[in-house]
């Protein structure tokens, strides 16, 4: 068993062994485009019907586990309970899930100012995860390369196309970062992937600034392929 999944690192993050065994880690085979798990092996680099039907704005996505009640509880602890100690654990989970693409990348960019805004939050949880991930993978950490150009409404209850409209133009590359983004291969970090609208909005902004490639990695994703109504 590798270091990221053994009991000691789980205990050090304050996770009970029971909580850990309930996490549904995503193992191969999965879609090379959006990271959705496949029921059976479709061959290396295979893509799901949704990715074939509508090519995402990002290049590839990886997710450490399925988004379900168990992973949701853990992610909410990072989000709302000041459990920033969980960020290191999530960073290791993501590094393992994205192990095949990390060697091809230059820098890590967190999704800014999360859509689930909460009064009084003191940190951006995507940045908390992205920082140790970048350090351990020896990639540049572009903490504030992306900024929100305008506030977005809550994504809750919106369809995939509604979510894409909601975030269209919501993200921009900060002027000071544009020259550093150009030609780079980037890993965009978020906590959860549902329809993919948020990371697609970010990927469009980064590619508009000249990024050569934008991959996505998240803690958890919904089981269904991106683009379907959730
Ligand atoms: Zn896919």
PDB file of N, CA and C and ligand atoms in Angstrom, residues 31-36 38 47-52 221 225-226, ligand 1:
ATOM      1  N   UNK A  31     -12.414   7.914 -17.624  1.00  0.00           N
ATOM      2  CA  UNK A  31     -12.348   8.727 -18.841  1.00  0.00           C
ATOM      3  C   UNK A  31     -11.109   9.621 -18.796  1.00  0.00           C
ATOM      4  N   UNK A  32     -10.315   9.616 -19.863  1.00  0.00           N
ATOM      5  CA  UNK A  32      -9.108  10.434 -19.902  1.00  0.00           C
ATOM      6  C   UNK A  32      -9.444  11.921 -19.994  1.00  0.00           C
ATOM      7  N   UNK A  33     -10.668  12.226 -20.432  1.00  0.00           N
ATOM      8  CA  UNK A  33     -11.049  13.632 -20.556  1.00  0.00           C
ATOM      9  C   UNK A  33     -11.526  14.238 -19.259  1.00  0.00           C
ATOM     10  N   UNK A  34     -12.528  13.602 -18.618  1.00  0.00           N
ATOM     11  CA  UNK A  34     -13.162  14.223 -17.451  1.00  0.00           C
ATOM     12  C   UNK A  34     -12.958  13.433 -16.164  1.00  0.00           C
ATOM     13  N   UNK A  35     -12.310  12.284 -16.229  1.00  0.00           N
ATOM     14  CA  UNK A  35     -12.028  11.524 -15.012  1.00  0.00           C
ATOM     15  C   UNK A  35     -13.185  10.693 -14.498  1.00  0.00           C
ATOM     16  N   UNK A  36     -14.302  10.653 -15.219  1.00  0.00           N
ATOM     17  CA  UNK A  36     -15.449   9.851 -14.783  1.00  0.00           C
ATOM     18  C   UNK A  36     -15.080   8.372 -14.816  1.00  0.00           C
ATOM     19  N   UNK A  38     -15.168   4.476 -15.412  1.00  0.00           N
ATOM     20  CA  UNK A  38     -15.822   3.560 -16.352  1.00  0.00           C
ATOM     21  C   UNK A  38     -16.193   2.272 -15.630  1.00  0.00           C
ATOM     22  N   UNK A  47     -12.238   8.045 -23.944  1.00  0.00           N
ATOM     23  CA  UNK A  47     -13.060   9.150 -23.439  1.00  0.00           C
ATOM     24  C   UNK A  47     -14.528   8.751 -23.415  1.00  0.00           C
ATOM     25  N   UNK A  48     -15.259   9.316 -22.466  1.00  0.00           N
ATOM     26  CA  UNK A  48     -16.675   8.979 -22.302  1.00  0.00           C
ATOM     27  C   UNK A  48     -17.521   9.671 -23.376  1.00  0.00           C
ATOM     28  N   UNK A  49     -18.786   9.271 -23.458  1.00  0.00           N
ATOM     29  CA  UNK A  49     -19.683   9.829 -24.470  1.00  0.00           C
ATOM     30  C   UNK A  49     -19.839  11.333 -24.305  1.00  0.00           C
ATOM     31  N   UNK A  50     -19.908  11.795 -23.058  1.00  0.00           N
ATOM     32  CA  UNK A  50     -20.087  13.239 -22.820  1.00  0.00           C
ATOM     33  C   UNK A  50     -18.898  14.028 -23.354  1.00  0.00           C
ATOM     34  N   UNK A  51     -17.678  13.513 -23.160  1.00  0.00           N
ATOM     35  CA  UNK A  51     -16.485  14.217 -23.650  1.00  0.00           C
ATOM     36  C   UNK A  51     -16.395  14.182 -25.174  1.00  0.00           C
ATOM     37  N   UNK A  52     -16.883  13.088 -25.757  1.00  0.00           N
ATOM     38  CA  UNK A  52     -16.921  13.023 -27.217  1.00  0.00           C
ATOM     39  C   UNK A  52     -17.976  13.969 -27.767  1.00  0.00           C
ATOM     40  N   UNK A 221     -15.391  13.964  -7.537  1.00  0.00           N
ATOM     41  CA  UNK A 221     -16.269  14.281  -8.651  1.00  0.00           C
ATOM     42  C   UNK A 221     -17.514  13.407  -8.587  1.00  0.00           C
ATOM     43  N   UNK A 225     -20.844  11.598 -15.959  1.00  0.00           N
ATOM     44  CA  UNK A 225     -19.953  12.427 -16.754  1.00  0.00           C
ATOM     45  C   UNK A 225     -20.406  13.872 -16.722  1.00  0.00           C
ATOM     46  N   UNK A 226     -19.446  14.788 -16.856  1.00  0.00           N
ATOM     47  CA  UNK A 226     -19.743  16.213 -16.885  1.00  0.00           C
ATOM     48  C   UNK A 226     -20.669  16.532 -18.053  1.00  0.00           C
TER      49      UNK A 226
HETATM   50 ZN1  LIG B   1     -15.368  12.155 -20.000  1.00  0.00          ZN
END
